Amino acid sequence: MSMATVTSARMPQNRLFVPPGVYRPQADTWLLADALSREELTPETEVLEIGTGTGAVALHAAARGALVTAVDVSWRAVIAARVNALRQRLALRVLHGDFAARARGQRFDLVLSNPPYVPSPHPRPPTRGAERAWDAGPDGRVVIDRICSDAASMLRPGGVLLMVHSGMCDARATVRRLEGSGLAARAVACARVPWGPVLRTRRAWLEEAGLARAGDAWEELVVIRAQHT
Ligand SMILES: C[S@@+](CC[C@H](N)C(=O)[O-])C[C@H]1O[C@@H](n2cnc3c(N)ncnc32)[C@H](O)[C@@H]1O
């Protein structure tokens, strides 16, 4: 597994429309995009991006010719992704809603996600507001666990899930869960990034919850790749 230098070199970030309340693409976005760059895509490859935000990663796949569907619970994100697709003249189907409801009954060759993964003192993730992009319950795994549970049914045989999340929310548990549903899973990339403002404001709670040690200032991001056998 390589420790990546995360760059936005492959992504036209300056051309992205990022309205207030929509997740601004950052290190985790680029790490997922880098992992995506290593996957083979053809015009027949059907891709689903769960939690598309601005559509940055989905558009990266669309620019390589894949047939891409993106889904997000946030209407603002849906509109941003549609605007960004129009601006870049790329075909992208953007659906509003929870991924499980919108992907039900469909199978994809590639499922991508940079889901909410920040541990939060609140027992349940928020149902509205910008925090929906990062807050994921006390262990940071509420959405990750749901994606793990649904991965096998969303993928075609041979299909691949690429999911990025924080080392703080137990990447090994993700690998175990995915393997438990019959997928071959491993970490394929990681990057160390400085704590952002959300983690910094939660320092006392994270330390008390045993998710961080005093003085921690760097977070490890991990991309898990899981293949349907
Ligand atoms: C960390 S942001 C990632 C955005 C974008 N993919 C990126 O990497 O820049 C997570 C996104 O997931 C969306 N989201 C959260 N829960 C979701 C769910 N259950 N179904 C679909 N989208 C969800 C949020 O609204 C947010 O846009």
PDB file of C-alpha atoms and ligand atoms in Angstrom:
ATOM      1  CA  MET A   1       0.000   0.000   0.000  1.00  0.00           C
ATOM      2  CA  SER A   2       1.418   3.372  -0.909  1.00  0.00           C
ATOM      3  CA  MET A   3       1.328   6.484   1.255  1.00  0.00           C
ATOM      4  CA  ALA A   4       0.042   8.961  -1.290  1.00  0.00           C
ATOM      5  CA  THR A   5       0.920  12.540  -1.868  1.00  0.00           C
ATOM      6  CA  VAL A   6      -2.556  13.845  -2.454  1.00  0.00           C
ATOM      7  CA  THR A   7      -2.848  16.313  -5.264  1.00  0.00           C
ATOM      8  CA  SER A   8      -5.622  17.695  -7.346  1.00  0.00           C
ATOM      9  CA  ALA A   9      -3.475  17.573 -10.474  1.00  0.00           C
ATOM     10  CA  ARG A  10      -5.897  15.324 -12.307  1.00  0.00           C
ATOM     11  CA  MET A  11      -8.954  17.303 -11.359  1.00  0.00           C
ATOM     12  CA  PRO A  12     -10.066  20.662 -12.700  1.00  0.00           C
ATOM     13  CA  GLN A  13     -10.875  21.938  -9.192  1.00  0.00           C
ATOM     14  CA  ASN A  14     -10.908  25.575 -10.202  1.00  0.00           C
ATOM     15  CA  ARG A  15     -13.788  24.827 -12.545  1.00  0.00           C
ATOM     16  CA  LEU A  16     -15.951  23.307  -9.836  1.00  0.00           C
ATOM     17  CA  PHE A  17     -18.986  25.162  -8.557  1.00  0.00           C
ATOM     18  CA  VAL A  18     -19.087  24.704  -4.754  1.00  0.00           C
ATOM     19  CA  PRO A  19     -22.132  26.416  -3.242  1.00  0.00           C
ATOM     20  CA  PRO A  20     -22.375  26.994   0.526  1.00  0.00           C
ATOM     21  CA  GLY A  21     -23.276  23.829   2.407  1.00  0.00           C
ATOM     22  CA  VAL A  22     -21.681  21.495  -0.161  1.00  0.00           C
ATOM     23  CA  TYR A  23     -18.486  19.625   0.702  1.00  0.00           C
ATOM     24  CA  ARG A  24     -15.481  21.364  -0.834  1.00  0.00           C
ATOM     25  CA  PRO A  25     -13.253  18.750  -2.516  1.00  0.00           C
ATOM     26  CA  GLN A  26     -10.156  18.135  -0.474  1.00  0.00           C
ATOM     27  CA  ALA A  27      -7.514  15.529   0.404  1.00  0.00           C
ATOM     28  CA  ASP A  28      -9.996  12.647   0.782  1.00  0.00           C
ATOM     29  CA  THR A  29     -11.642  13.565  -2.533  1.00  0.00           C
ATOM     30  CA  TRP A  30      -8.276  13.551  -4.348  1.00  0.00           C
ATOM     31  CA  LEU A  31      -7.179  10.316  -2.686  1.00  0.00           C
ATOM     32  CA  LEU A  32     -10.321   8.600  -3.981  1.00  0.00           C
ATOM     33  CA  ALA A  33      -9.820  10.174  -7.422  1.00  0.00           C
ATOM     34  CA  ASP A  34      -6.241   8.893  -7.469  1.00  0.00           C
ATOM     35  CA  ALA A  35      -7.416   5.375  -6.597  1.00  0.00           C
ATOM     36  CA  LEU A  36     -10.054   5.656  -9.330  1.00  0.00           C
ATOM     37  CA  SER A  37      -7.318   6.581 -11.825  1.00  0.00           C
ATOM     38  CA  ARG A  38      -5.812   3.134 -11.331  1.00  0.00           C
ATOM     39  CA  GLU A  39      -9.061   1.339 -12.283  1.00  0.00           C
ATOM     40  CA  GLU A  40      -9.727   0.323 -15.857  1.00  0.00           C
ATOM     41  CA  LEU A  41     -12.796   2.079 -17.265  1.00  0.00           C
ATOM     42  CA  THR A  42     -14.495   1.525 -20.606  1.00  0.00           C
ATOM     43  CA  PRO A  43     -17.574   3.174 -22.170  1.00  0.00           C
ATOM     44  CA  GLU A  44     -19.545   0.163 -20.866  1.00  0.00           C
ATOM     45  CA  THR A  45     -18.371   0.525 -17.252  1.00  0.00           C
ATOM     46  CA  GLU A  46     -21.318   1.459 -15.053  1.00  0.00           C
ATOM     47  CA  VAL A  47     -20.276   3.516 -12.052  1.00  0.00           C
ATOM     48  CA  LEU A  48     -22.174   4.645  -8.949  1.00  0.00           C
ATOM     49  CA  GLU A  49     -20.827   7.375  -6.715  1.00  0.00           C
ATOM     50  CA  ILE A  50     -22.382   7.439  -3.238  1.00  0.00           C
ATOM     51  CA  GLY A  51     -22.377  10.943  -1.733  1.00  0.00           C
ATOM     52  CA  THR A  52     -21.193  12.900  -4.731  1.00  0.00           C
ATOM     53  CA  GLY A  53     -21.009  16.421  -3.239  1.00  0.00           C
ATOM     54  CA  THR A  54     -19.837  18.673  -6.092  1.00  0.00           C
ATOM     55  CA  GLY A  55     -19.590  15.649  -8.372  1.00  0.00           C
ATOM     56  CA  ALA A  56     -15.786  15.969  -8.553  1.00  0.00           C
ATOM     57  CA  VAL A  57     -15.041  12.230  -8.414  1.00  0.00           C
ATOM     58  CA  ALA A  58     -18.052  11.184 -10.493  1.00  0.00           C
ATOM     59  CA  LEU A  59     -16.992  13.649 -13.201  1.00  0.00           C
ATOM     60  CA  HIS A  60     -13.489  12.223 -13.118  1.00  0.00           C
ATOM     61  CA  ALA A  61     -15.032   8.839 -14.034  1.00  0.00           C
ATOM     62  CA  ALA A  62     -17.359  10.426 -16.621  1.00  0.00           C
ATOM     63  CA  ALA A  63     -14.393  12.206 -18.239  1.00  0.00           C
ATOM     64  CA  ARG A  64     -12.847   8.772 -18.764  1.00  0.00           C
ATOM     65  CA  GLY A  65     -15.931   7.645 -20.662  1.00  0.00           C
ATOM     66  CA  ALA A  66     -17.763   5.595 -18.027  1.00  0.00           C
ATOM     67  CA  LEU A  67     -21.542   5.654 -17.548  1.00  0.00           C
ATOM     68  CA  VAL A  68     -21.873   7.376 -14.200  1.00  0.00           C
ATOM     69  CA  THR A  69     -24.738   7.721 -11.731  1.00  0.00           C
ATOM     70  CA  ALA A  70     -24.175   9.899  -8.672  1.00  0.00           C
ATOM     71  CA  VAL A  71     -26.394  10.111  -5.605  1.00  0.00           C
ATOM     72  CA  ASP A  72     -26.518  12.490  -2.661  1.00  0.00           C
ATOM     73  CA  VAL A  73     -28.928  13.160   0.210  1.00  0.00           C
ATOM     74  CA  SER A  74     -28.312  16.889  -0.123  1.00  0.00           C
ATOM     75  CA  TRP A  75     -30.308  18.814  -2.718  1.00  0.00           C
ATOM     76  CA  ARG A  76     -27.590  21.470  -2.758  1.00  0.00           C
ATOM     77  CA  ALA A  77     -25.049  18.797  -3.665  1.00  0.00           C
ATOM     78  CA  VAL A  78     -27.323  17.376  -6.368  1.00  0.00           C
ATOM     79  CA  ILE A  79     -27.687  20.817  -7.939  1.00  0.00           C
ATOM     80  CA  ALA A  80     -23.943  21.520  -7.646  1.00  0.00           C
ATOM     81  CA  ALA A  81     -23.070  18.203  -9.312  1.00  0.00           C
ATOM     82  CA  ARG A  82     -25.568  18.837 -12.128  1.00  0.00           C
ATOM     83  CA  VAL A  83     -24.164  22.337 -12.689  1.00  0.00           C
ATOM     84  CA  ASN A  84     -20.607  21.000 -12.692  1.00  0.00           C
ATOM     85  CA  ALA A  85     -21.532  18.303 -15.214  1.00  0.00           C
ATOM     86  CA  LEU A  86     -23.093  20.922 -17.500  1.00  0.00           C
ATOM     87  CA  ARG A  87     -20.077  23.205 -17.160  1.00  0.00           C
ATOM     88  CA  GLN A  88     -17.705  20.386 -18.030  1.00  0.00           C
ATOM     89  CA  ARG A  89     -20.036  19.102 -20.785  1.00  0.00           C
ATOM     90  CA  LEU A  90     -20.006  15.625 -19.303  1.00  0.00           C
ATOM     91  CA  ALA A  91     -22.875  13.173 -19.037  1.00  0.00           C
ATOM     92  CA  LEU A  92     -23.709  12.496 -15.381  1.00  0.00           C
ATOM     93  CA  ARG A  93     -26.957  11.175 -13.924  1.00  0.00           C
ATOM     94  CA  VAL A  94     -27.405  12.781 -10.498  1.00  0.00           C
ATOM     95  CA  LEU A  95     -30.097  11.416  -8.162  1.00  0.00           C
ATOM     96  CA  HIS A  96     -31.333  12.843  -4.889  1.00  0.00           C
ATOM     97  CA  GLY A  97     -31.788  10.659  -1.831  1.00  0.00           C
ATOM     98  CA  ASP A  98     -30.256   8.031   0.375  1.00  0.00           C
ATOM     99  CA  PHE A  99     -27.953   5.754  -1.609  1.00  0.00           C
ATOM    100  CA  ALA A 100     -29.649   2.553  -0.492  1.00  0.00           C
ATOM    101  CA  ALA A 101     -33.057   3.696  -1.716  1.00  0.00           C
ATOM    102  CA  ARG A 102     -31.741   5.102  -4.991  1.00  0.00           C
ATOM    103  CA  ALA A 103     -29.488   2.159  -5.879  1.00  0.00           C
ATOM    104  CA  ARG A 104     -31.953  -0.539  -4.856  1.00  0.00           C
ATOM    105  CA  GLY A 105     -32.166  -3.361  -7.379  1.00  0.00           C
ATOM    106  CA  GLN A 106     -29.304  -2.051  -9.530  1.00  0.00           C
ATOM    107  CA  ARG A 107     -25.790  -3.438  -9.904  1.00  0.00           C
ATOM    108  CA  PHE A 108     -22.675  -1.552 -10.927  1.00  0.00           C
ATOM    109  CA  ASP A 109     -19.167  -2.387 -12.124  1.00  0.00           C
ATOM    110  CA  LEU A 110     -17.652   0.221  -9.847  1.00  0.00           C
ATOM    111  CA  VAL A 111     -19.009   1.867  -6.696  1.00  0.00           C
ATOM    112  CA  LEU A 112     -17.147   4.883  -5.345  1.00  0.00           C
ATOM    113  CA  SER A 113     -17.602   6.630  -2.048  1.00  0.00           C
ATOM    114  CA  ASN A 114     -16.033   9.232   0.171  1.00  0.00           C
ATOM    115  CA  PRO A 115     -18.758   8.920   2.806  1.00  0.00           C
ATOM    116  CA  PRO A 116     -19.212  10.837   6.055  1.00  0.00           C
ATOM    117  CA  TYR A 117     -16.700   9.326   8.485  1.00  0.00           C
ATOM    118  CA  VAL A 118     -15.944  11.824  11.228  1.00  0.00           C
ATOM    119  CA  PRO A 119     -16.764  10.528  14.724  1.00  0.00           C
ATOM    120  CA  SER A 120     -19.289  12.770  16.406  1.00  0.00           C
ATOM    121  CA  PRO A 121     -20.554  13.181  19.963  1.00  0.00           C
ATOM    122  CA  HIS A 122     -24.103  13.002  18.565  1.00  0.00           C
ATOM    123  CA  PRO A 123     -25.595   9.494  18.598  1.00  0.00           C
ATOM    124  CA  ARG A 124     -27.096   9.766  15.128  1.00  0.00           C
ATOM    125  CA  PRO A 125     -25.897  11.602  12.002  1.00  0.00           C
ATOM    126  CA  PRO A 126     -27.683  14.912  11.285  1.00  0.00           C
ATOM    127  CA  THR A 127     -30.636  14.857   8.919  1.00  0.00           C
ATOM    128  CA  ARG A 128     -29.899  18.307   7.466  1.00  0.00           C
ATOM    129  CA  GLY A 129     -27.143  20.888   7.138  1.00  0.00           C
ATOM    130  CA  ALA A 130     -23.551  20.810   5.931  1.00  0.00           C
ATOM    131  CA  GLU A 131     -22.582  18.388   8.742  1.00  0.00           C
ATOM    132  CA  ARG A 132     -24.311  15.598   6.817  1.00  0.00           C
ATOM    133  CA  ALA A 133     -21.140  15.514   4.702  1.00  0.00           C
ATOM    134  CA  TRP A 134     -18.906  14.450   7.589  1.00  0.00           C
ATOM    135  CA  ASP A 135     -20.746  13.527  10.824  1.00  0.00           C
ATOM    136  CA  ALA A 136     -21.166   9.766  11.128  1.00  0.00           C
ATOM    137  CA  GLY A 137     -22.147   8.866  14.685  1.00  0.00           C
ATOM    138  CA  PRO A 138     -19.896   8.176  17.684  1.00  0.00           C
ATOM    139  CA  ASP A 139     -17.638   5.679  15.897  1.00  0.00           C
ATOM    140  CA  GLY A 140     -17.743   7.434  12.516  1.00  0.00           C
ATOM    141  CA  ARG A 141     -19.096   4.279  10.910  1.00  0.00           C
ATOM    142  CA  VAL A 142     -22.844   4.807  10.479  1.00  0.00           C
ATOM    143  CA  VAL A 143     -22.733   5.289   6.697  1.00  0.00           C
ATOM    144  CA  ILE A 144     -19.592   3.160   6.195  1.00  0.00           C
ATOM    145  CA  ASP A 145     -21.279   0.145   7.841  1.00  0.00           C
ATOM    146  CA  ARG A 146     -24.350   0.571   5.649  1.00  0.00           C
ATOM    147  CA  ILE A 147     -22.190   0.688   2.527  1.00  0.00           C
ATOM    148  CA  CYS A 148     -20.343  -2.441   3.716  1.00  0.00           C
ATOM    149  CA  SER A 149     -23.674  -4.238   4.205  1.00  0.00           C
ATOM    150  CA  ASP A 150     -24.992  -3.271   0.768  1.00  0.00           C
ATOM    151  CA  ALA A 151     -21.741  -3.561  -1.227  1.00  0.00           C
ATOM    152  CA  ALA A 152     -22.215  -7.140  -2.411  1.00  0.00           C
ATOM    153  CA  SER A 153     -25.732  -6.443  -3.680  1.00  0.00           C
ATOM    154  CA  MET A 154     -24.685  -3.228  -5.458  1.00  0.00           C
ATOM    155  CA  LEU A 155     -21.797  -4.838  -7.376  1.00  0.00           C
ATOM    156  CA  ARG A 156     -21.818  -7.069 -10.427  1.00  0.00           C
ATOM    157  CA  PRO A 157     -19.579 -10.141 -10.314  1.00  0.00           C
ATOM    158  CA  GLY A 158     -16.015  -8.810 -10.601  1.00  0.00           C
ATOM    159  CA  GLY A 159     -17.228  -5.337  -9.646  1.00  0.00           C
ATOM    160  CA  VAL A 160     -15.187  -3.111  -7.357  1.00  0.00           C
ATOM    161  CA  LEU A 161     -15.957  -0.823  -4.418  1.00  0.00           C
ATOM    162  CA  LEU A 162     -13.496   1.993  -3.679  1.00  0.00           C
ATOM    163  CA  MET A 163     -14.224   3.696  -0.375  1.00  0.00           C
ATOM    164  CA  VAL A 164     -12.116   6.245   1.417  1.00  0.00           C
ATOM    165  CA  HIS A 165     -12.320   6.859   5.138  1.00  0.00           C
ATOM    166  CA  SER A 166     -10.372   7.900   8.171  1.00  0.00           C
ATOM    167  CA  GLY A 167      -8.059   5.527   9.987  1.00  0.00           C
ATOM    168  CA  MET A 168      -9.795   6.926  13.065  1.00  0.00           C
ATOM    169  CA  CYS A 169     -12.897   4.890  12.266  1.00  0.00           C
ATOM    170  CA  ASP A 170     -11.241   1.491  12.000  1.00  0.00           C
ATOM    171  CA  ALA A 171     -10.267   0.569   8.451  1.00  0.00           C
ATOM    172  CA  ARG A 172      -9.643  -3.030   9.566  1.00  0.00           C
ATOM    173  CA  ALA A 173     -13.280  -3.332  10.634  1.00  0.00           C
ATOM    174  CA  THR A 174     -14.264  -2.216   7.144  1.00  0.00           C
ATOM    175  CA  VAL A 175     -12.048  -4.873   5.550  1.00  0.00           C
ATOM    176  CA  ARG A 176     -13.483  -7.560   7.890  1.00  0.00           C
ATOM    177  CA  ARG A 177     -17.065  -6.544   7.174  1.00  0.00           C
ATOM    178  CA  LEU A 178     -16.534  -6.524   3.414  1.00  0.00           C
ATOM    179  CA  GLU A 179     -14.768  -9.889   3.536  1.00  0.00           C
ATOM    180  CA  GLY A 180     -17.671 -11.164   5.635  1.00  0.00           C
ATOM    181  CA  SER A 181     -19.972 -10.476   2.698  1.00  0.00           C
ATOM    182  CA  GLY A 182     -17.735 -12.372   0.310  1.00  0.00           C
ATOM    183  CA  LEU A 183     -15.682  -9.538  -1.165  1.00  0.00           C
ATOM    184  CA  ALA A 184     -11.894  -9.552  -1.443  1.00  0.00           C
ATOM    185  CA  ALA A 185     -10.951  -6.382   0.418  1.00  0.00           C
ATOM    186  CA  ARG A 186      -7.729  -4.531   1.199  1.00  0.00           C
ATOM    187  CA  ALA A 187      -6.380  -1.048   1.723  1.00  0.00           C
ATOM    188  CA  VAL A 188      -4.841   0.241  -1.508  1.00  0.00           C
ATOM    189  CA  ALA A 189      -3.805   3.778  -0.635  1.00  0.00           C
ATOM    190  CA  CYS A 190      -3.396   6.016   2.340  1.00  0.00           C
ATOM    191  CA  ALA A 191      -2.350   9.552   3.062  1.00  0.00           C
ATOM    192  CA  ARG A 192      -1.558  11.527   6.194  1.00  0.00           C
ATOM    193  CA  VAL A 193      -3.321  14.861   6.357  1.00  0.00           C
ATOM    194  CA  PRO A 194      -3.403  17.530   9.061  1.00  0.00           C
ATOM    195  CA  TRP A 195      -6.499  17.637  11.261  1.00  0.00           C
ATOM    196  CA  GLY A 196      -9.123  19.991   9.869  1.00  0.00           C
ATOM    197  CA  PRO A 197     -11.313  22.375  11.862  1.00  0.00           C
ATOM    198  CA  VAL A 198     -13.974  19.763  12.725  1.00  0.00           C
ATOM    199  CA  LEU A 199     -11.497  17.387  14.376  1.00  0.00           C
ATOM    200  CA  ARG A 200      -9.753  20.276  16.111  1.00  0.00           C
ATOM    201  CA  THR A 201     -12.981  21.478  17.744  1.00  0.00           C
ATOM    202  CA  ARG A 202     -13.731  17.880  18.855  1.00  0.00           C
ATOM    203  CA  ARG A 203     -10.292  17.194  20.326  1.00  0.00           C
ATOM    204  CA  ALA A 204     -11.418  16.846  23.965  1.00  0.00           C
ATOM    205  CA  TRP A 205     -14.285  14.516  23.041  1.00  0.00           C
ATOM    206  CA  LEU A 206     -12.113  12.425  20.654  1.00  0.00           C
ATOM    207  CA  GLU A 207      -9.475  11.965  23.365  1.00  0.00           C
ATOM    208  CA  GLU A 208     -12.102  11.040  25.943  1.00  0.00           C
ATOM    209  CA  ALA A 209     -13.652   8.539  23.500  1.00  0.00           C
ATOM    210  CA  GLY A 210     -10.207   6.974  22.938  1.00  0.00           C
ATOM    211  CA  LEU A 211     -10.245   7.868  19.234  1.00  0.00           C
ATOM    212  CA  ALA A 212      -7.294  10.256  19.493  1.00  0.00           C
ATOM    213  CA  ARG A 213      -4.254  10.685  21.684  1.00  0.00           C
ATOM    214  CA  ALA A 214      -3.157  13.946  23.255  1.00  0.00           C
ATOM    215  CA  GLY A 215      -1.105  15.887  20.732  1.00  0.00           C
ATOM    216  CA  ASP A 216      -2.474  14.082  17.654  1.00  0.00           C
ATOM    217  CA  ALA A 217      -2.559  16.515  14.757  1.00  0.00           C
ATOM    218  CA  TRP A 218      -2.504  14.191  11.751  1.00  0.00           C
ATOM    219  CA  GLU A 219      -5.176  11.931  10.438  1.00  0.00           C
ATOM    220  CA  GLU A 220      -4.621   8.899   8.237  1.00  0.00           C
ATOM    221  CA  LEU A 221      -6.956   8.540   5.280  1.00  0.00           C
ATOM    222  CA  VAL A 222      -7.341   5.082   3.785  1.00  0.00           C
ATOM    223  CA  VAL A 223      -8.870   3.840   0.539  1.00  0.00           C
ATOM    224  CA  ILE A 224     -10.343   0.362   0.786  1.00  0.00           C
ATOM    225  CA  ARG A 225     -10.745  -1.597  -2.441  1.00  0.00           C
ATOM    226  CA  ALA A 226     -13.181  -4.504  -2.337  1.00  0.00           C
ATOM    227  CA  GLN A 227     -13.873  -6.770  -5.284  1.00  0.00           C
ATOM    228  CA  HIS A 228     -16.901  -8.951  -5.815  1.00  0.00           C
ATOM    229  CA  THR A 229     -15.594 -12.411  -6.634  1.00  0.00           C
TER     230      THR A 229
HETATM  231  C1  LIG B   1     -17.401  13.686   2.578  1.00  0.00           C
HETATM  232  S1  LIG B   1     -18.633  14.268   1.471  1.00  0.00           S
HETATM  233  C2  LIG B   1     -17.889  13.748  -0.069  1.00  0.00           C
HETATM  234  C3  LIG B   1     -18.317  14.577  -1.258  1.00  0.00           C
HETATM  235  C4  LIG B   1     -17.552  14.254  -2.561  1.00  0.00           C
HETATM  236  N1  LIG B   1     -17.761  12.868  -2.975  1.00  0.00           N
HETATM  237  C5  LIG B   1     -16.084  14.505  -2.399  1.00  0.00           C
HETATM  238  O1  LIG B   1     -15.337  13.520  -2.225  1.00  0.00           O
HETATM  239  O2  LIG B   1     -15.676  15.678  -2.446  1.00  0.00           O
HETATM  240  C6  LIG B   1     -19.946  13.066   1.733  1.00  0.00           C
HETATM  241  C7  LIG B   1     -21.213  13.307   0.898  1.00  0.00           C
HETATM  242  O3  LIG B   1     -22.118  12.222   1.183  1.00  0.00           O
HETATM  243  C8  LIG B   1     -23.444  12.725   1.236  1.00  0.00           C
HETATM  244  N2  LIG B   1     -24.227  11.741   1.999  1.00  0.00           N
HETATM  245  C9  LIG B   1     -24.256  11.566   3.351  1.00  0.00           C
HETATM  246  N3  LIG B   1     -25.046  10.533   3.679  1.00  0.00           N
HETATM  247  C10 LIG B   1     -25.531  10.029   2.498  1.00  0.00           C
HETATM  248  C11 LIG B   1     -26.425   8.950   2.176  1.00  0.00           C
HETATM  249  N4  LIG B   1     -26.967   8.173   3.132  1.00  0.00           N
HETATM  250  N5  LIG B   1     -26.718   8.724   0.864  1.00  0.00           N
HETATM  251  C12 LIG B   1     -26.196   9.516  -0.114  1.00  0.00           C
HETATM  252  N6  LIG B   1     -25.359  10.553   0.141  1.00  0.00           N
HETATM  253  C13 LIG B   1     -25.017  10.802   1.428  1.00  0.00           C
HETATM  254  C14 LIG B   1     -23.287  14.101   1.856  1.00  0.00           C
HETATM  255  O4  LIG B   1     -24.377  14.947   1.583  1.00  0.00           O
HETATM  256  C15 LIG B   1     -21.972  14.577   1.204  1.00  0.00           C
HETATM  257  O5  LIG B   1     -22.218  15.286   0.009  1.00  0.00           O
END
